[in-house]
Short mmCIF file of N, CA and C in Angstrom, two decimals:
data_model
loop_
_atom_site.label_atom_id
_atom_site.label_comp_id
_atom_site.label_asym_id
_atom_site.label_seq_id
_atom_site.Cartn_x
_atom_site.Cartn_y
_atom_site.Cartn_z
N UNK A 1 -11.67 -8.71 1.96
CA UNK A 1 -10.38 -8.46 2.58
C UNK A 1 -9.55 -7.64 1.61
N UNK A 2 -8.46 -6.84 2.24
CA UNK A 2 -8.16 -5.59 1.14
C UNK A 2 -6.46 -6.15 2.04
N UNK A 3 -5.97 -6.13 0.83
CA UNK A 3 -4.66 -6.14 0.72
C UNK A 3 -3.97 -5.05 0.38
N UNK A 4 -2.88 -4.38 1.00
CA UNK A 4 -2.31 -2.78 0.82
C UNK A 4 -0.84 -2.96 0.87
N UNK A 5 0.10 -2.53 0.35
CA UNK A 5 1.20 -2.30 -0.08
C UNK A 5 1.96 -1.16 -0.29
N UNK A 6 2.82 -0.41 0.88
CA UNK A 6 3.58 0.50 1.35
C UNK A 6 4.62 0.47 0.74
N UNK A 7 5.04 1.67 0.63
CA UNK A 7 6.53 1.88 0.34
C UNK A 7 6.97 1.95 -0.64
N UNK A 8 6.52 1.08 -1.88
CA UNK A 8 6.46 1.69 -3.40
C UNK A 8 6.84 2.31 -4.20
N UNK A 9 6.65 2.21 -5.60
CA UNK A 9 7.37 1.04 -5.86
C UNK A 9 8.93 0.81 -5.86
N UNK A 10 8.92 -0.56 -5.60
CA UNK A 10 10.09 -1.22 -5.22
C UNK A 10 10.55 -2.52 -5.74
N UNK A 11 11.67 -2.85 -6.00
CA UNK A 11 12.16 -4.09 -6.46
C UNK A 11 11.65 -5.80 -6.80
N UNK A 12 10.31 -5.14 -5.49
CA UNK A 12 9.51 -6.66 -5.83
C UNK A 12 8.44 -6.01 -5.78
N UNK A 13 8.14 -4.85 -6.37
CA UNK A 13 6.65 -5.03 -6.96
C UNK A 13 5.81 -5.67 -7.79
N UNK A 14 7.30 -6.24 -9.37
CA UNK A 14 6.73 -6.94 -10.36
C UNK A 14 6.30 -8.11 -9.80
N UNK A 15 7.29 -8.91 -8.88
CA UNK A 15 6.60 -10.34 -8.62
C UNK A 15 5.62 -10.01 -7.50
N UNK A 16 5.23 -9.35 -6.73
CA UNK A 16 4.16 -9.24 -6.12
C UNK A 16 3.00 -9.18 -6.66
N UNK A 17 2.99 -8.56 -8.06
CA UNK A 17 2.15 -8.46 -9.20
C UNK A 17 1.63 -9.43 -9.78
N UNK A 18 3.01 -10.32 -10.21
CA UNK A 18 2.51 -11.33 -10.70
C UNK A 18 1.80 -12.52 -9.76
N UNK A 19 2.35 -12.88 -8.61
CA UNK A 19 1.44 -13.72 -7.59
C UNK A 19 0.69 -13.41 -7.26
N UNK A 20 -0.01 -12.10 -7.54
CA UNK A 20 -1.10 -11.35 -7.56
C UNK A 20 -2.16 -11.45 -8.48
N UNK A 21 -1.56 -11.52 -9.52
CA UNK A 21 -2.08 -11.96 -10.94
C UNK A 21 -2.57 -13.83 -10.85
N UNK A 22 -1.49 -14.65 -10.47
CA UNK A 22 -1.61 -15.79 -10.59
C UNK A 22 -2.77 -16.25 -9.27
N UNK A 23 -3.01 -15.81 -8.68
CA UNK A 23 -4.70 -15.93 -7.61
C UNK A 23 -5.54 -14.93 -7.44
N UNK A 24 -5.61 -14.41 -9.06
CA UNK A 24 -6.84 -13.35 -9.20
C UNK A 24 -7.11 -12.46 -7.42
N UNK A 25 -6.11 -12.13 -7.34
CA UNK A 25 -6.16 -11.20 -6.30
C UNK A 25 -5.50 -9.38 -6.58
N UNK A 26 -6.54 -8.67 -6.26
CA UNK A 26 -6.59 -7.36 -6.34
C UNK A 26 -5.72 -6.77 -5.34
N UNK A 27 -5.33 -5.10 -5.15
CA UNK A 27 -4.66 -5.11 -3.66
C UNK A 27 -4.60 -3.33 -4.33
N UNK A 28 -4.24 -2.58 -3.00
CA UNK A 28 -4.25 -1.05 -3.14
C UNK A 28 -2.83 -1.35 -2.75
N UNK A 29 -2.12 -0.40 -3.67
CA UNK A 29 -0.54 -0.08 -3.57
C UNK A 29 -0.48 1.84 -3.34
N UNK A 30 0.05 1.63 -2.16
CA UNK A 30 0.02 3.28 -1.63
C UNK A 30 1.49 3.60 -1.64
N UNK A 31 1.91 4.38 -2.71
CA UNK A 31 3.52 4.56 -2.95
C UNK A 31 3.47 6.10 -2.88
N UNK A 32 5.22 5.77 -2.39
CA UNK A 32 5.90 6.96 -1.86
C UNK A 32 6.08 7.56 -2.95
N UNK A 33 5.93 8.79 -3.08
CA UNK A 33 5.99 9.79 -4.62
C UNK A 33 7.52 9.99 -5.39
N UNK A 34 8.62 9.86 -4.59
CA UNK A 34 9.81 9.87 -5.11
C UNK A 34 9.94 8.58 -5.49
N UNK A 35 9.50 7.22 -5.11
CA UNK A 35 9.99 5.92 -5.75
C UNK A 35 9.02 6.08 -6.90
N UNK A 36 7.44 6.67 -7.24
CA UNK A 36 6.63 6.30 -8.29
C UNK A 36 7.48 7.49 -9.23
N UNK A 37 8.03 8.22 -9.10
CA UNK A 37 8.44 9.08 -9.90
C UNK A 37 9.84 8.75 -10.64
N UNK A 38 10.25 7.94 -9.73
CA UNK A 38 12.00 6.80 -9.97
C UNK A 38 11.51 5.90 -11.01
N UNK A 39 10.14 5.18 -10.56
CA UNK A 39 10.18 3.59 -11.13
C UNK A 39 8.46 3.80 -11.19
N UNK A 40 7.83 4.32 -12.64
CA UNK A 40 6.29 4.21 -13.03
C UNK A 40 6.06 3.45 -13.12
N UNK A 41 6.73 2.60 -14.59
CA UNK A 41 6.46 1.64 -14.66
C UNK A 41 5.41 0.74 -13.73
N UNK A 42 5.88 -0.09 -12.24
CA UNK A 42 5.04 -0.91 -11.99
C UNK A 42 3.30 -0.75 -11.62
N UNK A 43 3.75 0.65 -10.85
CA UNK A 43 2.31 1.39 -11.58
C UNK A 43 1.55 1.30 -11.97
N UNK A 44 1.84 1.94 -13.20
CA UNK A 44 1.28 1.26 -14.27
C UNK A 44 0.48 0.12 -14.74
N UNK A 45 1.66 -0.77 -14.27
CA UNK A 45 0.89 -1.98 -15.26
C UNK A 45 -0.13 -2.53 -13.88
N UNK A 46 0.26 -2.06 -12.12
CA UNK A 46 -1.11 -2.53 -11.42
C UNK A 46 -1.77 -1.70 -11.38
N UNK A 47 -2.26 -0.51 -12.08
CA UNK A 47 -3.21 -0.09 -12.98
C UNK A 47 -3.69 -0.63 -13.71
N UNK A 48 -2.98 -1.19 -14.91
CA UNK A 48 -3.74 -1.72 -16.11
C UNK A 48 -3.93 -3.20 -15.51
N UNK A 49 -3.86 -3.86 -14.71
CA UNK A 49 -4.37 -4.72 -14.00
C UNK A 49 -5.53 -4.91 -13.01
N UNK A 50 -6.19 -3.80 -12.69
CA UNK A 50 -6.68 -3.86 -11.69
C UNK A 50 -6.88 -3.36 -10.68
N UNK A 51 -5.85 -3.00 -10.26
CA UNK A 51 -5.50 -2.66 -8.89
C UNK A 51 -5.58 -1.37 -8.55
N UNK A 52 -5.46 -0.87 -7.56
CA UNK A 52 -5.28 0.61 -7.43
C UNK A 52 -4.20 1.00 -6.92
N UNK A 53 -3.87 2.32 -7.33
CA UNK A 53 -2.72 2.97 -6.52
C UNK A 53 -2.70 4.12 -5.86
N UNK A 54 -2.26 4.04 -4.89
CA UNK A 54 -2.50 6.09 -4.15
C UNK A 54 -1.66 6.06 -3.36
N UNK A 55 -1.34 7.49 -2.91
CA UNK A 55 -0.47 8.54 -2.37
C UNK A 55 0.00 7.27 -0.98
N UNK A 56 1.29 7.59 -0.44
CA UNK A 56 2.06 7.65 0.57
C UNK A 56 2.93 8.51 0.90
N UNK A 57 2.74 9.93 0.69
CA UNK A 57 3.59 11.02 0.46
C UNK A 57 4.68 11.22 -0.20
N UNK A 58 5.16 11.76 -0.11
CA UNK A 58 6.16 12.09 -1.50
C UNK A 58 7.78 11.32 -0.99
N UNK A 59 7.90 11.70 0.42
CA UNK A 59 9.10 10.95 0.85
C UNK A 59 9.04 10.14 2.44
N UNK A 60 7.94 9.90 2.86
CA UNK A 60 7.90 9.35 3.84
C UNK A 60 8.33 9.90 5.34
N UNK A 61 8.21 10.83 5.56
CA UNK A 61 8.25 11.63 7.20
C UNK A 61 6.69 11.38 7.71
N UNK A 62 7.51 11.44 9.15
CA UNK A 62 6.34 11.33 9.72
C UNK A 62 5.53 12.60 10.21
N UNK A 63 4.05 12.38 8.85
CA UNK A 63 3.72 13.66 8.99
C UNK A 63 3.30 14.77 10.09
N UNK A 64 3.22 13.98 10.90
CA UNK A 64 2.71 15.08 12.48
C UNK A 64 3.74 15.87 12.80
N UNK A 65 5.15 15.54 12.65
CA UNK A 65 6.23 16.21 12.91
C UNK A 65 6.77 17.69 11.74
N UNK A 66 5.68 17.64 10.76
CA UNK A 66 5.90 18.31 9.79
C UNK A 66 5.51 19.91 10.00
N UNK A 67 6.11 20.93 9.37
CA UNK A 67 5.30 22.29 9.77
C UNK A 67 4.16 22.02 8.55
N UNK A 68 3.42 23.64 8.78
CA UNK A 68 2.16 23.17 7.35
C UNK A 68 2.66 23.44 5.92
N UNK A 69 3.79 24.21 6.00
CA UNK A 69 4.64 24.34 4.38
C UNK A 69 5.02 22.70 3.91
N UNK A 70 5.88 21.98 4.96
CA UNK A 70 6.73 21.23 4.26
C UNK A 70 5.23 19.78 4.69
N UNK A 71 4.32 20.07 4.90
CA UNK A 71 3.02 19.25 5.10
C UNK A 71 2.63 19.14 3.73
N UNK A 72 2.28 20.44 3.55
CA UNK A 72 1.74 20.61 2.01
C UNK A 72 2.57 20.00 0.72
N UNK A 73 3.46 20.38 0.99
CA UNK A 73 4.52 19.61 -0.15
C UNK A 73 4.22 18.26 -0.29
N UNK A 74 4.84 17.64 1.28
CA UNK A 74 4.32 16.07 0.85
C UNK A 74 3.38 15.78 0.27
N UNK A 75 1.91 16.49 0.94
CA UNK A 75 0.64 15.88 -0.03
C UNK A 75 0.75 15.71 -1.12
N UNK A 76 0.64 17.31 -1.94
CA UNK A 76 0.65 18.06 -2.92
C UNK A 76 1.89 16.84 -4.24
N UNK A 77 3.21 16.94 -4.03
CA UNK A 77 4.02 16.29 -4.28
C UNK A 77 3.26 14.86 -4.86
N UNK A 78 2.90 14.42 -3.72
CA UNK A 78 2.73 12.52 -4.27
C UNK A 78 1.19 12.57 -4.82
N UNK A 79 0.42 13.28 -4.50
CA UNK A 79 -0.76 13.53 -5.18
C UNK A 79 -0.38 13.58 -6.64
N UNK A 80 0.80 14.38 -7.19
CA UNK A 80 0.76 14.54 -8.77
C UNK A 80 1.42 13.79 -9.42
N UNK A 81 2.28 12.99 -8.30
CA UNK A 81 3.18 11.71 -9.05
C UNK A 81 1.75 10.38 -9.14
N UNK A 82 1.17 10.26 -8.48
CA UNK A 82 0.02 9.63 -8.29
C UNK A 82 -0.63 9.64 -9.82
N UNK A 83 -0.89 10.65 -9.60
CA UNK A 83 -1.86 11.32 -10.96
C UNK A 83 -1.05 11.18 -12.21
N UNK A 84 0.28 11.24 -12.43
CA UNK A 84 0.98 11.48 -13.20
C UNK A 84 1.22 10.27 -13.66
N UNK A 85 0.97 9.13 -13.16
CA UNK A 85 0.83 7.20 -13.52
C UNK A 85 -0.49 6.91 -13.94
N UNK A 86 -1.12 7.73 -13.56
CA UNK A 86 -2.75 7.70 -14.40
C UNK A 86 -3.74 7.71 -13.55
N UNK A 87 -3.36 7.64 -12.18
CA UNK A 87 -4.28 6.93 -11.13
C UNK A 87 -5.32 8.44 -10.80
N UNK A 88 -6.61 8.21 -10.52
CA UNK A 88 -7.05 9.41 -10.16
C UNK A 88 -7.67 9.55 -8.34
N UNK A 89 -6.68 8.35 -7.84
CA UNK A 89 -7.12 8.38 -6.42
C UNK A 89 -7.31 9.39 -5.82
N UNK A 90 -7.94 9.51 -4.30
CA UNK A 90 -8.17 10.29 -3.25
C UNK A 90 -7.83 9.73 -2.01
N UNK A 91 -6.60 9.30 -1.86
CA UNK A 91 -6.96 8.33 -0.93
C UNK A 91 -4.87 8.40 -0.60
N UNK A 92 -4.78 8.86 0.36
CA UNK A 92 -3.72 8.37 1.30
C UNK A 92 -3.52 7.93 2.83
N UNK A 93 -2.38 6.93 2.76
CA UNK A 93 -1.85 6.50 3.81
C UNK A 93 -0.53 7.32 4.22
N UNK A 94 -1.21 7.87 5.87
CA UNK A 94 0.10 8.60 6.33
C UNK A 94 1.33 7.95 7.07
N UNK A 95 2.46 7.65 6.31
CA UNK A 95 3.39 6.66 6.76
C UNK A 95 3.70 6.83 8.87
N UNK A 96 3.44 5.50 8.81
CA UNK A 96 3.64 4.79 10.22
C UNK A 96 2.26 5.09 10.69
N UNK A 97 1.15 5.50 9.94
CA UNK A 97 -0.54 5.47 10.72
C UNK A 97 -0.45 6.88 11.55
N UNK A 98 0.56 7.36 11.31
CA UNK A 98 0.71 8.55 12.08
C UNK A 98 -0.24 9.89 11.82
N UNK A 99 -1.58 10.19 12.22
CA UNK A 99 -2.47 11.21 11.63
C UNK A 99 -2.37 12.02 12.91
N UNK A 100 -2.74 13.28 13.15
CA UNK A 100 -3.13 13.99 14.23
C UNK A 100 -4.17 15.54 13.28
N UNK A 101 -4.58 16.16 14.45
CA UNK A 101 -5.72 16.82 13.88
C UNK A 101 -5.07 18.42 12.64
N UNK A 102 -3.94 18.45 12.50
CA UNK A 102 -3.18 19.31 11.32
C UNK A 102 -3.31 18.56 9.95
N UNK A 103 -2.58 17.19 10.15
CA UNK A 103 -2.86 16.39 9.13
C UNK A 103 -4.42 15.93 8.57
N UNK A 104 -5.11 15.92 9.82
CA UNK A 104 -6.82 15.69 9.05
C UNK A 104 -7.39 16.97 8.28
N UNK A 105 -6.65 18.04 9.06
CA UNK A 105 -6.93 19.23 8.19
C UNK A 105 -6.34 19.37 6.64
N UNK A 106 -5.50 19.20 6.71
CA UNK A 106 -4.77 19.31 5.30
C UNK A 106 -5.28 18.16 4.14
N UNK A 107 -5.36 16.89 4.99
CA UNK A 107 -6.06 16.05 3.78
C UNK A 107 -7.42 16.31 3.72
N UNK A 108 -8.49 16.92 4.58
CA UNK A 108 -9.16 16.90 4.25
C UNK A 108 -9.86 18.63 3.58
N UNK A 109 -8.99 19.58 3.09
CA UNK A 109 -8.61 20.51 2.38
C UNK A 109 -8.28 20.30 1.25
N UNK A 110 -7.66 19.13 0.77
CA UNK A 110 -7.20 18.85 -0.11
C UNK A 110 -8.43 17.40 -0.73
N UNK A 111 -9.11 17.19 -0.32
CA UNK A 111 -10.25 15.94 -0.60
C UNK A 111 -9.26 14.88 -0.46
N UNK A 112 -8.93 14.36 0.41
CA UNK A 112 -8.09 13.51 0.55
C UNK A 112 -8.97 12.41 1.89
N UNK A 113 -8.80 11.25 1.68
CA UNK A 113 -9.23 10.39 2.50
C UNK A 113 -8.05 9.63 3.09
N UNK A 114 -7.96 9.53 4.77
CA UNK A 114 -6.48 8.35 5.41
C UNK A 114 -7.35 7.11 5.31
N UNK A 115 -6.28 6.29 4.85
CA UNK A 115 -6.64 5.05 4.78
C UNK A 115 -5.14 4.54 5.57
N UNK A 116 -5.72 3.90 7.18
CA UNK A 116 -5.13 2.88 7.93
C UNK A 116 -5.39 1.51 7.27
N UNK A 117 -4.83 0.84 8.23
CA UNK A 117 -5.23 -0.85 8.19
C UNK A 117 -5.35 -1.12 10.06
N UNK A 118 -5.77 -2.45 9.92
CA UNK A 118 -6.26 -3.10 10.97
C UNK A 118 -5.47 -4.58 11.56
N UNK A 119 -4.78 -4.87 10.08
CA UNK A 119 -3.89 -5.91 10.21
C UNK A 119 -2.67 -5.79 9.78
N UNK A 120 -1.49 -5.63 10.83
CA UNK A 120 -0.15 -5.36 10.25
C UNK A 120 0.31 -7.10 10.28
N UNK A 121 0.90 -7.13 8.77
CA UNK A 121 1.59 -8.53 8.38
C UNK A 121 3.06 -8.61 9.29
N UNK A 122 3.74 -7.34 9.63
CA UNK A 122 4.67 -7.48 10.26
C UNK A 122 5.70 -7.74 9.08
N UNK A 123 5.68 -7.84 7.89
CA UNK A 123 6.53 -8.15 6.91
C UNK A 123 7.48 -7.72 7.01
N UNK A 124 7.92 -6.39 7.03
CA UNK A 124 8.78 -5.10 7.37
C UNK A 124 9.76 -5.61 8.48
N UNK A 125 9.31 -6.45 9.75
CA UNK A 125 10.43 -7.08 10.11
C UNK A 125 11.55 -8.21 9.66
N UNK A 126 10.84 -8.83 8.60
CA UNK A 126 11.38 -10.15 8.03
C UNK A 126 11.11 -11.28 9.13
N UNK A 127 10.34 -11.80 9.88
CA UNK A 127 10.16 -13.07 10.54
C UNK A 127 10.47 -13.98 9.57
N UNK A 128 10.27 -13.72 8.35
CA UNK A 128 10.39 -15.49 7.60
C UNK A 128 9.08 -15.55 6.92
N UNK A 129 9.05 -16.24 5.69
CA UNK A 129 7.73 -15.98 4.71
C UNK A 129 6.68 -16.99 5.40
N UNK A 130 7.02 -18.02 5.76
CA UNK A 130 5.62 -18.75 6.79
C UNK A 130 5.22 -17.91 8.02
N UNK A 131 6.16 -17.34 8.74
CA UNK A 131 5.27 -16.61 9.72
C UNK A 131 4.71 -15.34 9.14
N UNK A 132 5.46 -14.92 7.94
CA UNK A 132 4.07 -13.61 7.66
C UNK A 132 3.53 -14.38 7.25
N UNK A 133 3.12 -15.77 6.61
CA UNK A 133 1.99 -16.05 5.87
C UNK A 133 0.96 -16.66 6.75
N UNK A 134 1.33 -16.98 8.22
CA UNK A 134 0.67 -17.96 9.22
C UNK A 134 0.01 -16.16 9.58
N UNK A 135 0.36 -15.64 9.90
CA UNK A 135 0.01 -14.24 10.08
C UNK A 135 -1.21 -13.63 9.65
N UNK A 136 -1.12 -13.69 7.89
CA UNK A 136 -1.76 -13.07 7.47
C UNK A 136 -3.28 -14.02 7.36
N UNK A 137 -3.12 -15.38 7.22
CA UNK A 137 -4.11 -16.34 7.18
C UNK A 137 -5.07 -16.01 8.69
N UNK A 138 -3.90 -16.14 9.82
CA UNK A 138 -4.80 -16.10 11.28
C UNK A 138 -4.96 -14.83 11.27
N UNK A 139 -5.03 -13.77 11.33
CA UNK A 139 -5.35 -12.68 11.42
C UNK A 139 -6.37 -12.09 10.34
N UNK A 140 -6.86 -12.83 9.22
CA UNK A 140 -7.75 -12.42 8.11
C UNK A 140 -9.51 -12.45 8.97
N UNK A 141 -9.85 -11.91 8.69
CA UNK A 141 -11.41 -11.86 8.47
C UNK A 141 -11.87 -10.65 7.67
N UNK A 142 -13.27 -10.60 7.19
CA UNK A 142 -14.29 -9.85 6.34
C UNK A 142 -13.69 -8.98 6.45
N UNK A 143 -13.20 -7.67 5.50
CA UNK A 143 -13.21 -6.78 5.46
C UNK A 143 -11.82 -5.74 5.95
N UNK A 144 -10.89 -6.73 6.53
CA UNK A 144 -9.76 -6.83 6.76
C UNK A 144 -8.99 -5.15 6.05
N UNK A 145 -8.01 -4.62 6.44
CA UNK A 145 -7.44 -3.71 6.13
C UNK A 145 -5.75 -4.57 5.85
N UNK A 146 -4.91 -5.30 5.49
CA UNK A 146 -3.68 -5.42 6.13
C UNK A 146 -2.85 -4.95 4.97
N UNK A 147 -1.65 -4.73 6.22
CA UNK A 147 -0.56 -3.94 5.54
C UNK A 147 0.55 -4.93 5.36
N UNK A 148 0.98 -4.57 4.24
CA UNK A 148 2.27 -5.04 3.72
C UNK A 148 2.98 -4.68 2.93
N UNK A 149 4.08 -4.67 2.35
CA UNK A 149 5.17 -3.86 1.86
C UNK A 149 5.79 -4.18 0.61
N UNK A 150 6.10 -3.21 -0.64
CA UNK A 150 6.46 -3.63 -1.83
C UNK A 150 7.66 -2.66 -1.80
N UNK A 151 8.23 -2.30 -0.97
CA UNK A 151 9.35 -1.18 -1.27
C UNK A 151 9.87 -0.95 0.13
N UNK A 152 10.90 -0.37 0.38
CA UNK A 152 11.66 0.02 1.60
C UNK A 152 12.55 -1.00 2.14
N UNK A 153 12.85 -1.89 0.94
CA UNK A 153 14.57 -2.76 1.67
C UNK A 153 13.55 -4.28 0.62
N UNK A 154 14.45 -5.35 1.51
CA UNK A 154 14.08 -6.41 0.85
C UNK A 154 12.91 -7.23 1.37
N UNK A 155 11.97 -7.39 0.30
CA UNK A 155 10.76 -7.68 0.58
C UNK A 155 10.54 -9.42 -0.29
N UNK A 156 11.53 -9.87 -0.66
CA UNK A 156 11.31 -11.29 -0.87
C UNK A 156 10.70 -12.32 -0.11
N UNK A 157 10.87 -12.15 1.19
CA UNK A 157 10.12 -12.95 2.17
C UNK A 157 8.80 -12.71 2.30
N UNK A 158 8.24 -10.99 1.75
CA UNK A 158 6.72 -11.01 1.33
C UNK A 158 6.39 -11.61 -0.15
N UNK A 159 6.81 -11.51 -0.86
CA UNK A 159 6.87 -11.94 -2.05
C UNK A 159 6.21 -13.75 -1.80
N UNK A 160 7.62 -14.80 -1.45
CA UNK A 160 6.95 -15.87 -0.65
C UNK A 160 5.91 -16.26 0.22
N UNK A 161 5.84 -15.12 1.20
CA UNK A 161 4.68 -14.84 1.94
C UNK A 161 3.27 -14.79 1.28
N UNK A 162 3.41 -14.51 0.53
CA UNK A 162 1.66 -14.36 -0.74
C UNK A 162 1.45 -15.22 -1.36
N UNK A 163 2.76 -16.44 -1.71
CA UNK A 163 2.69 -17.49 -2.58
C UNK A 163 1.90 -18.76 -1.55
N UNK A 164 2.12 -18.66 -0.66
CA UNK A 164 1.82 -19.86 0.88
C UNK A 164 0.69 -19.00 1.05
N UNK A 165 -0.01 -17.74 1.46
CA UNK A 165 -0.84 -17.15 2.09
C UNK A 165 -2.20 -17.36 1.01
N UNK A 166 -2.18 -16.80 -0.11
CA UNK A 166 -3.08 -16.22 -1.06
C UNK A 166 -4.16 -17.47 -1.15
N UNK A 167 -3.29 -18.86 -1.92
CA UNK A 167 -4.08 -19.98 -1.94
C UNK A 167 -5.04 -20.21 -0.68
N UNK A 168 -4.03 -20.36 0.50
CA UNK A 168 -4.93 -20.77 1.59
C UNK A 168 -6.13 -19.51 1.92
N UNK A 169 -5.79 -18.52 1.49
CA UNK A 169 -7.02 -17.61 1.70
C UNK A 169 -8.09 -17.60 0.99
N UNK A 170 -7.73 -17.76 -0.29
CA UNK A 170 -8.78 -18.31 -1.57
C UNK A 170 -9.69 -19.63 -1.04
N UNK A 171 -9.02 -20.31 -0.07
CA UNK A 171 -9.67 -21.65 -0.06
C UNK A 171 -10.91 -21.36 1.21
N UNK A 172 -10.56 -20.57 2.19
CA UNK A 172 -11.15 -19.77 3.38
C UNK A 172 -12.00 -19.13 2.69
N UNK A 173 -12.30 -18.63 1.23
CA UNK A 173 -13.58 -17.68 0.68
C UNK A 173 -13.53 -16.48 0.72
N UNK A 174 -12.13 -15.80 1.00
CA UNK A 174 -11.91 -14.52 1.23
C UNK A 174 -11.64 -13.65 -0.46
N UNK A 175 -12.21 -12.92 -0.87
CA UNK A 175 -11.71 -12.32 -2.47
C UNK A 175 -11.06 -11.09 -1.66
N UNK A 176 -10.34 -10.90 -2.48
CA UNK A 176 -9.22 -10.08 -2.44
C UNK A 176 -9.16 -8.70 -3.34
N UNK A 177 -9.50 -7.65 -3.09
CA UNK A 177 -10.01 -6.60 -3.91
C UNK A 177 -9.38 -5.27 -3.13
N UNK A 178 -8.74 -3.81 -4.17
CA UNK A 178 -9.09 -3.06 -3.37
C UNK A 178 -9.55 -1.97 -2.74
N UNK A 179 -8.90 -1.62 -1.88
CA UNK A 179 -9.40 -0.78 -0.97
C UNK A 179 -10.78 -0.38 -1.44
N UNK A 180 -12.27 -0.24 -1.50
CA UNK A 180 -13.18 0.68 -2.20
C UNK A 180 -12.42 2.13 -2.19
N UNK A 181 -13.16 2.97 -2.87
CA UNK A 181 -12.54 4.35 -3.04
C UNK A 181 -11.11 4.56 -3.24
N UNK A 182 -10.81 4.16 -3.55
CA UNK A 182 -8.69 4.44 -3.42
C UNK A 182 -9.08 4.03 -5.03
#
């Protein structure tokens, strides 16, 4: 099961890190290139942890609506803030899952791989940290893609959400690693 983290980095990345840390759980963090370029740091250290990190474009539009100049930028852009934290991914998520056949062109011009998910935690609304965590438990199986959020407003209720979720998933036999290739 692959745990993923949008929006990036953000205010609760460190403790996402660390409850991350505290149930040996791995996770792909796909950050927006103007917050990794604001705030390396956390980055960083889920780099030197483990983890991986890659592209969510540089500022978050939704890329289908983009011409191919200001397309390219985004890539191009969070690709080097990416790179510029150490990470040598290939691997982005186009904010809101939004791909169409311009955007497959461009990432895949650029060696770039989209990485969706399959399970939205819904975090991003705030239901409350037991229902993302009842969420993320009923909705887990093998191989799982789910999305969830370390940046774009307040994410404390995911934060809690991983503290209730992680154990009970550990206990279900699920390891937590991520994305391959990213």
């Amino acid at each position: 099961m692959y745990l993923t983290f949008d929006d990036g980095p953000g205010g609760a990345t460190a403790a996402i890190l660390d409850v991350l840390r505290a149930h040996d759980a791995k996770a792909t963090f796909f950050a927006v290139g103007k917050n990794l370029a604001a705030r390396p740091g956390p980055a960083r250290r889920a780099l030197a942890e483990g983890h991986a990190v890659a592209a969510h474009t540089w500022s978050h539009p939704n890329l289908t609506g983009l011409g191919p100049t200001a397309l390219a930028g985004e890539l191009d852009r969070s690709v080097a803030a990416v790179r510029d934290v150490g990470s040598d991914s290939r691997c982005l998520r186009p904010p809101y899952g939004a791909i169409d056949d311009p955007v497959r062109q461009a990432l895949r011009a650029r060696d770039l791989r989209p990485v969706l998910w399959n399970v939205d935690s819904s975090d991003w609304r705030r239901p409350g940290a037991r229902a993302t965590a009842d969420r993320l438990v009923r909705d887990a199986y093998p191989g799982a893609v789910v999305l969830l959020h370390d940046g774009g407003g307040d994410r404390s209720e995911t934060v809690a959400a991983l503290r209730i979720a992680l154990p009970e998933l550990r206990t279900e036999g699920y390891r937590l690693r991520p994305v391959p290739g990213c």
